[in-house]
Coordinates of C-alpha atoms and ligand atoms in Angstrom, one line a residue:
M5 CA 74.0 96.1 124.2
C6 CA 70.4 95.8 125.6
G7 CA 67.6 96.3 123.1
I8 CA 64.6 98.6 123.6
V9 CA 61.3 98.5 121.7
A10 CA 58.2 100.6 122.4
Y11 CA 54.8 100.7 120.6
V12 CA 51.8 103.0 120.6
G13 CA 49.0 102.6 118.1
P14 CA 45.7 100.9 117.5
R15 CA 47.0 97.3 117.6
D16 CA 47.5 94.9 120.5
A17 CA 51.0 95.9 121.8
Q18 CA 52.2 92.5 123.2
P19 CA 52.7 90.5 120.0
I20 CA 54.4 93.5 118.3
L21 CA 56.7 94.0 121.2
L22 CA 57.7 90.4 121.4
D23 CA 58.3 90.1 117.7
A24 CA 60.3 93.3 117.5
L25 CA 62.3 92.4 120.6
S26 CA 63.3 89.1 119.0
R27 CA 65.0 91.1 116.2
L28 CA 67.1 92.9 118.8
E29 CA 68.1 89.8 120.8
Y30 CA 71.6 89.9 119.3
R31 CA 72.1 93.0 121.5
G32 CA 71.8 91.0 124.7
Y33 CA 69.9 87.9 125.6
D34 CA 70.1 87.1 129.3
S35 CA 66.6 88.3 130.4
A36 CA 63.7 90.2 128.9
G37 CA 60.5 92.0 129.9
L38 CA 57.7 94.3 128.8
A39 CA 55.2 96.7 130.4
I40 CA 51.9 97.6 128.9
L41 CA 49.2 100.1 129.9
N42 CA 46.1 97.9 130.3
G43 CA 43.5 100.7 130.8
K44 CA 43.8 100.7 134.6
G45 CA 47.5 100.7 135.2
I46 CA 50.8 99.2 134.2
E47 CA 51.1 95.4 133.8
V48 CA 54.6 94.0 133.7
R49 CA 55.9 90.6 132.6
K50 CA 59.6 89.8 132.9
K51 CA 61.8 86.7 132.8
S52 CA 65.4 85.6 132.9
G53 CA 66.6 83.7 129.9
R54 CA 65.9 84.2 126.2
I55 CA 62.9 86.2 124.7
Q56 CA 61.1 82.9 124.1
E57 CA 60.9 82.4 127.9
L58 CA 59.2 85.8 128.2
A59 CA 57.0 84.9 125.3
K60 CA 55.9 81.8 127.1
I61 CA 54.7 83.6 130.2
C62 CA 53.1 86.3 128.1
L63 CA 51.2 83.8 126.0
A64 CA 50.0 82.0 129.2
E65 CA 48.8 85.2 130.7
P66 CA 48.5 87.9 127.9
V67 CA 48.6 91.6 128.7
K68 CA 46.0 93.6 126.8
G69 CA 46.8 97.1 125.8
R70 CA 47.8 99.3 122.9
L71 CA 50.9 101.0 124.4
G72 CA 53.9 99.4 125.8
I73 CA 57.7 99.3 126.3
S74 CA 60.0 96.3 126.3
H75 CA 63.6 95.3 126.7
T76 CA 66.2 92.5 126.1
R77 CA 69.0 92.7 128.6
W78 CA 72.8 92.2 128.7
A79 CA 73.5 92.4 132.4
T80 CA 75.9 95.1 133.7
H81 CA 74.6 95.8 137.3
G82 CA 73.0 92.8 138.9
A83 CA 72.8 89.2 137.7
A84 CA 70.5 88.0 135.0
T85 CA 67.5 87.3 137.3
D86 CA 63.7 87.9 136.9
K87 CA 63.9 90.8 139.4
N88 CA 66.8 92.5 137.6
A89 CA 65.1 92.2 134.2
H90 CA 63.6 95.5 132.8
P91 CA 61.1 97.2 132.9
H92 CA 61.6 98.8 136.3
L93 CA 58.8 100.7 138.1
D94 CA 59.0 103.9 140.2
A95 CA 57.9 104.1 143.9
S96 CA 54.2 104.6 142.9
G97 CA 54.2 101.6 140.6
R98 CA 52.5 103.8 137.9
L99 CA 55.7 104.5 135.9
A100 CA 57.7 102.0 134.0
L101 CA 61.1 102.4 132.4
V102 CA 63.5 100.4 130.2
H103 CA 67.2 101.4 129.9
N104 CA 70.2 100.7 127.7
G105 CA 73.5 102.1 129.1
V106 CA 75.2 102.4 132.5
I107 CA 74.5 104.9 135.3
E108 CA 77.9 105.6 136.8
N109 CA 76.8 107.5 139.9
Y110 CA 74.0 105.1 140.7
L111 CA 75.3 104.2 144.2
E112 CA 75.4 107.8 145.3
L113 CA 71.9 108.4 143.9
K114 CA 70.6 105.2 145.4
T115 CA 71.9 106.1 148.9
K116 CA 70.2 109.5 148.7
L117 CA 66.9 108.0 147.5
M118 CA 67.0 105.3 150.2
E119 CA 67.5 108.0 152.9
T120 CA 64.2 109.5 151.7
G121 CA 62.3 106.2 152.0
H122 CA 62.7 104.7 148.6
I123 CA 62.7 100.9 148.5
F124 CA 64.5 99.1 145.7
L125 CA 63.5 95.7 144.4
S126 CA 66.5 95.0 142.1
E127 CA 70.2 95.4 142.1
T128 CA 70.2 97.4 138.9
D129 CA 71.3 100.9 138.2
T130 CA 68.1 101.4 136.0
E131 CA 65.7 101.2 138.9
I132 CA 67.2 104.3 140.4
L133 CA 66.4 106.2 137.2
A134 CA 62.8 105.0 137.3
H135 CA 62.5 106.3 140.9
L136 CA 64.1 109.6 139.9
V137 CA 61.7 110.2 137.0
G138 CA 58.8 109.2 139.2
E139 CA 59.9 111.7 141.9
A140 CA 60.2 114.5 139.3
F141 CA 56.8 113.5 137.8
S142 CA 54.9 113.7 141.1
S143 CA 56.4 117.0 142.1
S144 CA 56.0 118.6 138.6
R145 CA 53.7 121.5 137.9
E146 CA 53.8 121.0 134.2
K147 CA 50.6 120.2 132.3
G148 CA 50.0 117.7 129.5
D149 CA 52.8 115.7 127.8
A150 CA 55.3 118.2 129.2
R151 CA 54.8 116.7 132.6
L152 CA 56.5 113.4 131.8
V153 CA 58.9 115.0 129.3
E154 CA 60.2 117.4 131.9
A155 CA 60.3 114.7 134.6
V156 CA 62.6 112.6 132.2
R157 CA 64.7 115.7 131.4
S158 CA 65.2 116.6 135.1
A159 CA 66.1 113.0 136.1
V160 CA 68.5 112.5 133.2
Q161 CA 70.3 115.7 134.3
Q162 CA 71.2 114.0 137.6
I163 CA 72.7 111.0 135.8
Q164 CA 76.3 110.5 134.9
G165 CA 76.8 107.8 132.3
T166 CA 75.0 106.6 129.2
L167 CA 71.4 106.0 128.5
G168 CA 68.8 105.2 125.9
I169 CA 65.4 105.0 127.7
A170 CA 61.7 104.6 127.1
V171 CA 59.2 105.6 129.8
I172 CA 55.5 105.3 130.3
H173 CA 53.1 106.5 133.0
A174 CA 49.7 105.2 133.8
D175 CA 48.5 108.8 134.3
M176 CA 49.6 109.7 130.8
P177 CA 47.8 107.1 128.6
G178 CA 48.8 107.3 124.9
L179 CA 52.3 108.7 125.6
I180 CA 55.8 107.2 125.5
V181 CA 58.8 109.4 126.3
G182 CA 62.2 108.4 125.0
A183 CA 65.6 109.9 125.7
R184 CA 69.2 109.2 124.6
R185 CA 72.6 110.1 125.7
G186 CA 75.3 107.8 124.2
S187 CA 73.0 104.9 123.5
P188 CA 71.1 104.9 120.2
L189 CA 67.4 105.3 119.7
V190 CA 65.3 105.5 116.6
I191 CA 61.7 106.5 116.0
G192 CA 59.7 104.2 113.6
V193 CA 57.0 106.2 111.9
G194 CA 53.9 104.2 111.0
E195 CA 50.4 105.0 109.8
G196 CA 48.5 105.9 112.9
E197 CA 51.1 104.2 115.0
N198 CA 54.6 104.9 116.2
F199 CA 57.5 102.9 117.5
L200 CA 60.7 103.5 119.4
A201 CA 63.7 101.1 119.2
S202 CA 67.4 100.8 119.7
D203 CA 67.9 100.2 116.0
T204 CA 66.1 100.0 112.8
Q205 CA 66.3 96.3 112.5
A206 CA 63.7 95.8 115.2
L207 CA 61.2 97.7 113.0
A208 CA 61.8 96.0 109.7
P209 CA 58.3 94.4 109.3
Y210 CA 56.5 97.4 110.6
T211 CA 57.9 100.5 108.9
N212 CA 61.0 101.6 106.9
R213 CA 60.4 105.3 107.8
V214 CA 62.6 106.3 110.7
V215 CA 64.0 109.3 112.6
I216 CA 67.3 108.8 114.2
L217 CA 67.5 110.6 117.5
Q218 CA 70.5 112.7 118.0
D219 CA 72.5 112.6 121.2
K220 CA 70.8 114.3 124.2
E221 CA 67.4 114.5 122.5
I222 CA 64.1 113.6 124.1
V223 CA 61.1 112.4 122.1
S224 CA 57.4 112.4 123.1
L225 CA 55.6 109.8 121.1
R226 CA 51.9 109.3 120.5
A227 CA 50.1 107.2 117.9
D228 CA 49.5 110.1 115.6
R229 CA 52.5 112.4 116.2
F230 CA 55.8 112.8 117.8
D231 CA 57.9 115.8 119.0
V232 CA 61.7 115.8 119.3
A233 CA 63.4 118.2 121.7
S234 CA 67.1 118.8 121.9
P235 CA 68.7 120.6 124.9
L236 CA 68.4 123.7 122.7
G237 CA 64.6 123.4 122.2
I238 CA 62.2 121.6 119.9
R239 CA 63.8 120.2 116.7
E240 CA 61.8 121.8 113.9
N241 CA 61.3 120.1 110.4
V242 CA 62.3 116.6 111.7
K243 CA 63.4 114.6 108.6
V244 CA 61.9 111.2 108.2
E245 CA 64.3 108.9 106.4
E246 CA 63.5 105.8 104.4
I247 CA 65.8 102.8 105.1
E248 CA 66.5 99.6 103.2
D249 CA 67.5 96.1 104.4
G250 CA 66.3 94.6 107.6
V251 CA 63.6 92.0 106.7
A252 CA 66.1 89.5 105.4
A253 CA 67.8 89.8 108.7
S254 CA 65.5 87.4 110.4
D255 CA 65.8 84.7 107.8
K256 CA 68.4 82.0 108.1
G257 CA 67.6 80.6 104.7
V258 CA 68.8 77.0 104.2
H259 CA 71.4 77.4 107.0
Q260 CA 71.1 76.1 110.5
H261 CA 72.5 79.3 112.0
F262 CA 72.9 83.0 111.1
M263 CA 76.7 82.6 111.6
L264 CA 76.9 79.9 108.8
K265 CA 74.6 81.9 106.6
E266 CA 76.8 84.9 107.0
I267 CA 80.0 82.9 106.3
F268 CA 78.4 81.7 103.1
E269 CA 77.3 85.2 102.2
Q270 CA 80.9 86.3 102.0
P271 CA 81.3 86.1 98.2
S272 CA 78.5 88.5 97.7
A273 CA 79.3 90.6 100.7
I274 CA 82.8 91.3 99.5
Q275 CA 81.6 92.0 96.0
N276 CA 79.3 94.6 97.5
A277 CA 82.3 96.1 99.3
F278 CA 84.2 96.7 96.1
R279 CA 81.2 97.2 93.6
G280 CA 81.5 100.5 91.8
R281 CA 84.8 101.3 93.6
L282 CA 87.3 99.8 91.2
D283 CA 88.7 102.3 88.7
A284 CA 90.3 100.1 86.0
D285 CA 91.5 103.2 83.9
G286 CA 93.3 104.8 86.8
A287 CA 94.3 101.4 88.2
T288 CA 93.0 102.7 91.6
A289 CA 90.0 102.8 93.9
K290 CA 87.2 105.3 93.9
L291 CA 86.0 106.1 97.4
G292 CA 83.6 109.0 97.1
G293 CA 82.5 109.1 100.7
L294 CA 85.9 110.1 102.1
N295 CA 85.1 113.8 101.7
M296 CA 88.8 114.5 101.1
S297 CA 90.5 115.8 98.0
P298 CA 93.5 114.0 96.5
Q299 CA 95.7 116.9 97.8
E300 CA 94.4 116.4 101.3
L301 CA 94.9 112.6 101.1
R302 CA 98.5 113.2 99.9
Q303 CA 99.3 115.3 102.9
I304 CA 98.5 112.5 105.4
D305 CA 101.8 111.2 106.9
R306 CA 100.4 108.8 109.5
I307 CA 97.3 106.8 110.0
C308 CA 95.7 105.6 113.2
V309 CA 93.1 102.8 113.1
L310 CA 90.6 102.5 116.1
G311 CA 88.4 99.5 116.7
C312 CA 87.4 96.7 119.1
G313 CA 87.4 92.9 118.7
T314 CA 87.2 91.7 115.1
A315 CA 87.1 95.3 113.8
L316 CA 90.5 95.9 115.4
H317 CA 91.9 92.7 113.8
A318 CA 90.7 94.1 110.4
G319 CA 92.6 97.3 111.2
M320 CA 95.8 95.3 112.0
V321 CA 95.6 93.7 108.5
G322 CA 94.8 97.2 107.2
K323 CA 98.1 98.4 108.7
Y324 CA 100.0 95.8 106.7
L325 CA 98.1 96.7 103.5
I326 CA 98.5 100.5 103.8
E327 CA 102.1 100.3 104.8
T328 CA 102.9 98.0 101.9
L329 CA 100.9 99.8 99.2
A330 CA 101.2 103.4 100.3
K331 CA 104.3 103.4 102.6
I332 CA 102.4 105.5 105.2
P333 CA 103.1 104.4 108.8
V334 CA 100.0 103.0 110.5
E335 CA 99.3 102.4 114.1
T336 CA 96.3 100.5 115.5
Q337 CA 94.8 101.2 118.9
H338 CA 92.1 99.5 120.9
S339 CA 89.4 102.2 121.0
S340 CA 89.1 101.8 124.8
E341 CA 92.8 102.5 125.3
F342 CA 93.0 105.4 122.9
R343 CA 90.1 107.3 124.4
Y344 CA 91.6 107.5 127.9
G345 CA 95.3 107.4 127.1
D346 CA 97.8 110.2 126.6
S347 CA 99.1 108.8 123.3
P348 CA 100.8 111.5 121.3
V349 CA 99.5 111.8 117.7
S350 CA 101.4 113.7 115.0
G351 CA 99.7 116.6 113.2
R352 CA 98.9 115.1 109.9
T353 CA 97.4 111.8 111.2
L354 CA 94.2 110.5 109.6
F355 CA 92.0 108.3 111.8
F356 CA 89.8 105.4 110.9
A357 CA 87.1 104.2 113.2
V358 CA 86.2 100.7 112.2
S359 CA 82.9 99.3 113.5
Q360 CA 80.4 96.9 111.9
S361 CA 77.5 98.1 114.1
G362 CA 78.7 101.7 114.2
E363 CA 77.5 101.8 117.8
T364 CA 80.3 100.3 119.8
A365 CA 80.6 102.7 122.8
D366 CA 84.4 102.6 123.0
T367 CA 84.9 103.2 119.3
L368 CA 82.4 106.1 119.4
G369 CA 84.2 107.5 122.4
A370 CA 87.6 107.2 120.7
L371 CA 86.2 108.9 117.5
R372 CA 84.9 111.8 119.6
E373 CA 88.2 112.2 121.4
A374 CA 90.1 112.2 118.1
R375 CA 87.7 114.8 116.6
R376 CA 87.8 116.9 119.7
R377 CA 91.6 117.0 119.2
G378 CA 90.9 118.4 115.7
F379 CA 91.7 115.3 113.7
T380 CA 89.8 114.0 110.7
V381 CA 88.1 110.7 111.4
L382 CA 86.7 108.4 108.7
G383 CA 84.3 105.6 109.6
I384 CA 84.3 102.1 108.2
C385 CA 80.8 100.9 109.2
N386 CA 78.2 98.5 108.0
N387 CA 75.2 100.1 109.7
V388 CA 74.4 103.2 107.6
A389 CA 72.1 104.7 110.2
S390 CA 74.6 104.3 113.0
T391 CA 76.1 107.0 115.3
I392 CA 79.7 106.4 114.2
A393 CA 78.7 106.7 110.5
R394 CA 76.9 109.9 111.3
E395 CA 79.6 111.5 113.5
S396 CA 82.5 110.6 111.2
D397 CA 83.9 113.2 108.8
G398 CA 83.4 110.8 106.0
G399 CA 84.1 107.1 105.4
V400 CA 83.4 103.9 103.5
Y401 CA 80.3 101.8 104.0
M402 CA 80.7 98.1 103.9
H403 CA 77.3 97.2 102.4
A404 CA 77.6 93.7 103.8
G405 CA 73.9 93.4 104.7
P406 CA 72.7 92.8 108.3
E407 CA 75.1 90.6 110.4
I408 CA 73.1 88.8 113.1
G409 CA 75.4 86.1 114.3
V410 CA 77.2 87.6 117.3
A411 CA 80.6 86.4 116.0
A412 CA 81.6 88.8 113.2
T413 CA 82.4 87.0 109.9
K414 CA 81.3 88.7 106.7
S415 CA 81.9 92.1 108.2
F416 CA 85.5 91.2 108.8
T417 CA 86.3 90.2 105.2
S418 CA 84.4 93.3 103.9
Q419 CA 86.6 95.4 106.2
L420 CA 89.7 93.8 104.7
V421 CA 88.5 94.6 101.2
I422 CA 87.9 98.2 102.2
F423 CA 91.4 98.5 103.7
T424 CA 92.8 97.1 100.4
L425 CA 90.9 99.8 98.5
I426 CA 92.1 102.5 100.9
G427 CA 95.7 101.2 100.6
L428 CA 95.4 101.1 96.8
L429 CA 94.0 104.7 96.6
L430 CA 96.7 106.1 98.9
G431 CA 99.4 104.1 97.1
R432 CA 98.3 105.3 93.7
L433 CA 98.3 108.9 95.0
R434 CA 102.0 108.4 95.9
F435 CA 104.3 106.0 94.1
L436 CA 102.5 102.7 93.4
S437 CA 102.7 101.9 89.7
A438 CA 99.6 101.4 87.6
A439 CA 100.8 97.9 86.8
H440 CA 100.8 97.0 90.5
G441 CA 97.4 98.7 91.0
R442 CA 96.0 96.7 88.1
E443 CA 97.3 93.4 89.4
L444 CA 95.5 94.0 92.7
L445 CA 92.3 95.0 91.0
Q446 CA 92.2 91.9 88.9
A447 CA 93.0 89.7 91.9
M448 CA 90.2 91.4 93.8
E449 CA 87.7 90.7 91.1
N450 CA 88.5 87.0 91.4
L451 CA 88.0 86.9 95.2
P452 CA 84.3 86.1 95.4
A453 CA 84.8 83.0 93.3
Q454 CA 87.8 82.0 95.4
I455 CA 85.8 82.4 98.6
T456 CA 83.2 80.1 97.1
Q457 CA 86.0 77.6 96.6
C458 CA 86.9 77.9 100.3
L459 CA 83.3 77.4 101.3
A460 CA 83.1 74.1 99.3
Y461 CA 85.4 72.6 102.0
S462 CA 82.8 73.2 104.7
D463 CA 81.7 69.5 105.0
A464 CA 85.3 68.4 105.2
I465 CA 86.0 71.0 107.9
R466 CA 83.0 69.7 109.8
E467 CA 84.8 66.3 110.1
I468 CA 88.1 67.9 111.1
A469 CA 86.2 70.0 113.7
Q470 CA 84.9 66.8 115.3
R471 CA 88.4 65.5 115.7
Y472 CA 89.6 68.6 117.6
A473 CA 86.4 69.5 119.4
H474 CA 87.6 68.1 122.7
A475 CA 90.8 70.1 122.9
S476 CA 90.9 72.3 126.0
S477 CA 93.2 74.8 124.4
M478 CA 94.2 75.8 120.8
L479 CA 97.0 78.0 119.4
F480 CA 96.9 80.1 116.3
L481 CA 100.1 81.3 114.6
G482 CA 100.8 83.5 111.6
R483 CA 103.3 86.0 110.4
L484 CA 102.8 89.6 109.1
A485 CA 99.3 90.1 107.7
N486 CA 98.5 86.5 108.8
F487 CA 99.2 87.4 112.5
P488 CA 95.9 89.3 112.8
I489 CA 94.3 86.4 111.0
A490 CA 95.7 84.1 113.8
L491 CA 94.2 86.5 116.4
E492 CA 90.9 86.5 114.6
G493 CA 90.8 82.7 114.2
A494 CA 91.5 82.4 118.0
L495 CA 88.8 84.9 118.8
K496 CA 86.2 82.9 116.7
V497 CA 87.1 79.8 118.7
K498 CA 86.9 81.5 122.0
E499 CA 83.6 83.2 121.2
I500 CA 81.8 80.3 119.7
T501 CA 83.2 77.2 121.3
Y502 CA 84.5 78.5 124.8
I503 CA 87.7 76.6 124.1
H504 CA 90.7 78.6 125.3
A505 CA 92.6 79.9 122.2
E506 CA 95.5 82.3 121.7
G507 CA 96.9 83.9 118.6
Y508 CA 100.6 84.8 118.3
P509 CA 103.1 85.8 115.6
S510 CA 104.6 82.5 114.7
A511 CA 108.1 83.4 115.8
E512 CA 106.9 84.3 119.3
L513 CA 106.4 80.6 119.7
K514 CA 109.8 80.3 121.3
H515 CA 109.2 83.0 123.9
G516 CA 106.9 81.2 126.2
V517 CA 104.0 79.8 124.0
I518 CA 106.0 76.7 123.2
A519 CA 105.6 75.6 126.9
L520 CA 101.9 75.1 126.1
I521 CA 102.5 72.6 123.4
D522 CA 101.7 68.9 124.0
K523 CA 99.9 66.2 122.0
E524 CA 96.5 67.4 123.2
T525 CA 97.0 71.0 122.1
P526 CA 96.4 71.7 118.4
T527 CA 98.2 74.5 116.7
V528 CA 96.6 76.2 113.7
L529 CA 99.4 77.5 111.5
L530 CA 98.8 80.0 108.7
A531 CA 101.2 78.7 106.2
T532 CA 100.2 79.9 102.7
Q533 CA 103.2 80.3 100.4
D534 CA 104.5 83.9 100.8
G535 CA 107.8 85.6 101.7
V536 CA 107.8 84.0 105.2
Y537 CA 106.6 80.5 104.2
D538 CA 110.0 78.8 105.0
K539 CA 110.1 80.6 108.4
N540 CA 106.6 79.2 109.2
L541 CA 107.7 75.7 108.2
G542 CA 110.6 76.1 110.7
N543 CA 108.0 76.8 113.4
L544 CA 106.0 73.9 112.2
Q545 CA 109.0 71.6 112.8
E546 CA 109.5 73.0 116.3
I547 CA 105.9 72.1 117.2
K548 CA 106.1 68.7 115.6
A549 CA 109.3 67.9 117.6
R550 CA 107.2 68.4 120.7
S551 CA 104.3 66.2 119.5
G552 CA 101.9 69.1 118.9
P553 CA 99.1 68.4 116.4
I554 CA 99.3 70.8 113.5
I555 CA 96.4 72.1 111.4
A556 CA 97.9 74.2 108.5
V557 CA 96.1 76.7 106.4
A558 CA 97.8 76.2 103.1
H559 CA 97.5 76.6 99.3
D560 CA 95.5 73.9 97.7
D561 CA 98.4 72.9 95.4
D562 CA 101.0 72.8 98.2
K563 CA 102.1 69.2 98.3
K564 CA 104.9 69.7 100.8
I565 CA 102.7 70.8 103.6
C566 CA 100.6 67.7 103.4
T567 CA 103.6 65.6 104.4
L568 CA 104.3 67.8 107.4
A569 CA 101.0 68.9 108.9
D570 CA 98.4 66.6 110.5
T571 CA 95.6 68.3 108.8
V572 CA 95.5 70.9 106.0
L573 CA 92.8 73.5 105.5
K574 CA 93.0 74.3 101.8
V575 CA 92.7 77.8 100.3
P576 CA 93.2 79.0 96.7
R577 CA 96.2 81.1 95.8
T578 CA 95.6 84.9 95.3
H579 CA 97.7 88.1 95.3
E580 CA 99.8 87.9 98.5
L581 CA 98.2 91.0 99.9
L582 CA 94.7 89.5 99.5
Q583 CA 95.6 86.1 100.9
P584 CA 94.4 86.9 104.5
I585 CA 90.8 87.4 103.1
L586 CA 90.8 83.8 102.0
N587 CA 92.8 82.4 104.9
I588 CA 90.2 83.5 107.5
V589 CA 87.3 81.6 105.8
P590 CA 88.4 78.0 106.9
L591 CA 89.1 79.3 110.4
Q592 CA 85.6 80.8 110.6
L593 CA 84.2 77.4 109.5
L594 CA 86.4 75.5 111.9
A595 CA 85.2 77.5 114.9
Y596 CA 81.6 77.2 113.7
H597 CA 81.7 73.4 113.3
I598 CA 83.5 72.9 116.6
G599 CA 80.9 75.1 118.3
V600 CA 78.1 73.0 116.7
A601 CA 79.9 69.7 117.6
L602 CA 80.0 70.9 121.2
G603 CA 76.3 71.9 121.2
R604 CA 77.0 75.6 121.7
D605 CA 74.5 78.3 120.9
V606 CA 76.7 79.7 118.1
D607 CA 74.5 82.6 117.2
K608 CA 74.2 83.8 120.8
P609 CA 77.2 82.6 122.7
R610 CA 77.2 83.0 126.5
N611 CA 78.1 86.4 128.0
L612 CA 78.5 88.1 124.6
A613 CA 76.4 90.7 122.7
K614 CA 76.8 91.9 119.2
S615 CA 76.5 95.5 119.7
V616 CA 78.5 96.7 122.8
T617 CA 77.0 100.0 123.7
V618 CA 78.6 100.2 127.2
E619 CA 82.2 100.9 127.7
Ligands
LIG7 C1 81.5 92.7 120.0 C2 81.1 91.7 119.0 C3 82.3 91.4 118.1 C4 82.8 92.7 117.5 C5 83.0 93.8 118.5 C6 83.2 95.2 117.8 O1 82.4 92.3 120.9 O2 80.7 90.5 119.7 O3 82.0 90.4 117.2 O4 83.9 92.5 116.7 O5 81.9 93.9 119.4 O6 81.9 95.5 117.2 P1 81.8 96.6 116.0 O7 80.3 96.6 115.8 O8 82.3 97.8 116.6 O9 82.5 96.1 114.8

């Protein structure tokens, strides 16, 4: 949430900042700005709207200089206006700061500063921090770079809340100071130039050599060197890591949107999730990163899955998979509820923190709370360099490749594959027979080709989408493992189309939801042939009796459903436990095509951000 990029080196900073910022736009996109040292002082450009709006004013009146900071915003305090866009200046106008995070005690600090004559130009919490650093800088007795570093440290100490910041001062040419507490920051190490960014994706064309800042560290960055200090002192022997991925992130290929590209990447994404992890001989899964012995895994008697949004829906399918395959009771909790709740957790509970980005503030907070209580927490993340991946006791990487579209798609199906592998491994350590394990492995190997079959219906789904695009409300129903698929289908529709949508267990229909049904309100019913197929057909009849249009997700050879539903979204038949992985695909396509039909900005829907680093 909010993206930061800073540059110092021999090149013109403005084009680099604008380009790198555009790679972070998925973190927030309501306003953007930059500040560059132009040889005399600090020059700022900022603008509400997308980064291209900022680029327009920068191109009309370029800022010349070789050191700068920049920001793309997702508003928390203050509307998305030019004034509230970052960077913010201190009282002297010689210091500029960009911030990702939330300052919780900002009102108290603002009142104090105003009493001493400070005037604020914006409604943001960030401007308070700029003034605090400025105050500390002007009263500092430190010399050299330490003057700005210590000013940042002293200001940060007064703050309650989260921050990732980059600061520059006109009196300290050549220096950028960054600090993090809660919100991520990485250093990009170049040849005679250095970068600071919220994540590695921003840096893809410039360098693949990075240093991930640890929580509470401060960095001073110059073109030819950088120093990292923790609260305990200077971090010696800082390890520079080489990262992969990234460049492909900015390329939509033949697709109109990243979301569609990522939906179409699912055959290879899920293959990457299980590649090298299928053990045919043992009829089980090999998950080397769990850092737990078979004995330790056998002692687990409960599992708790933490996540937000789509990641939580994956956990809900995971509950069904693990309970069926390994007979271990699983509970799922919204990360935000777990971290502040009193929920009792039994002694031998294993936690999973599920997060595509690995940076979601609530999931990170929940992970820390579970670890503080002494539990083992395993991460299921896509972003290898992320904070959740680093702070987990072990885990399973998704290897889905960068996901840029704000609505999660390929990360969801990858998470479902990983939960299947976890369920299989835990099951085979208990009572699950080799024959059952082998059946599942074989079915899993066929999944990529079957997802390709689902994708072949994209054009047909586009036509269906046009028929339903003008609905003002949609319902999604499913039972058992298809209930979370109903939730996820409804979430895609809300995110991408802004149509009101709700997901329910099919049988809940009678308990209130049925009052919503009329001939204008389509119901999407997950009705693949499984143990509850007939029950779902009963619900279908109840909807039909009230003139509600029905879109059924059904097996491609199911003739009966074609006579009952108004529209059928066809999926191939697979192992019952894997069916949700196929069933979500037509729902992703449906939401996508409705969004396009309504002219929505599907990759950057209003009010959302991909990486939610505020709680
Ligand atoms: C945001 C995104 C969702 C995502 C959720 C959790 O709300 O818009 O698509 O599911 O965060 O993200 P995570 O990175 O933790 O999986």
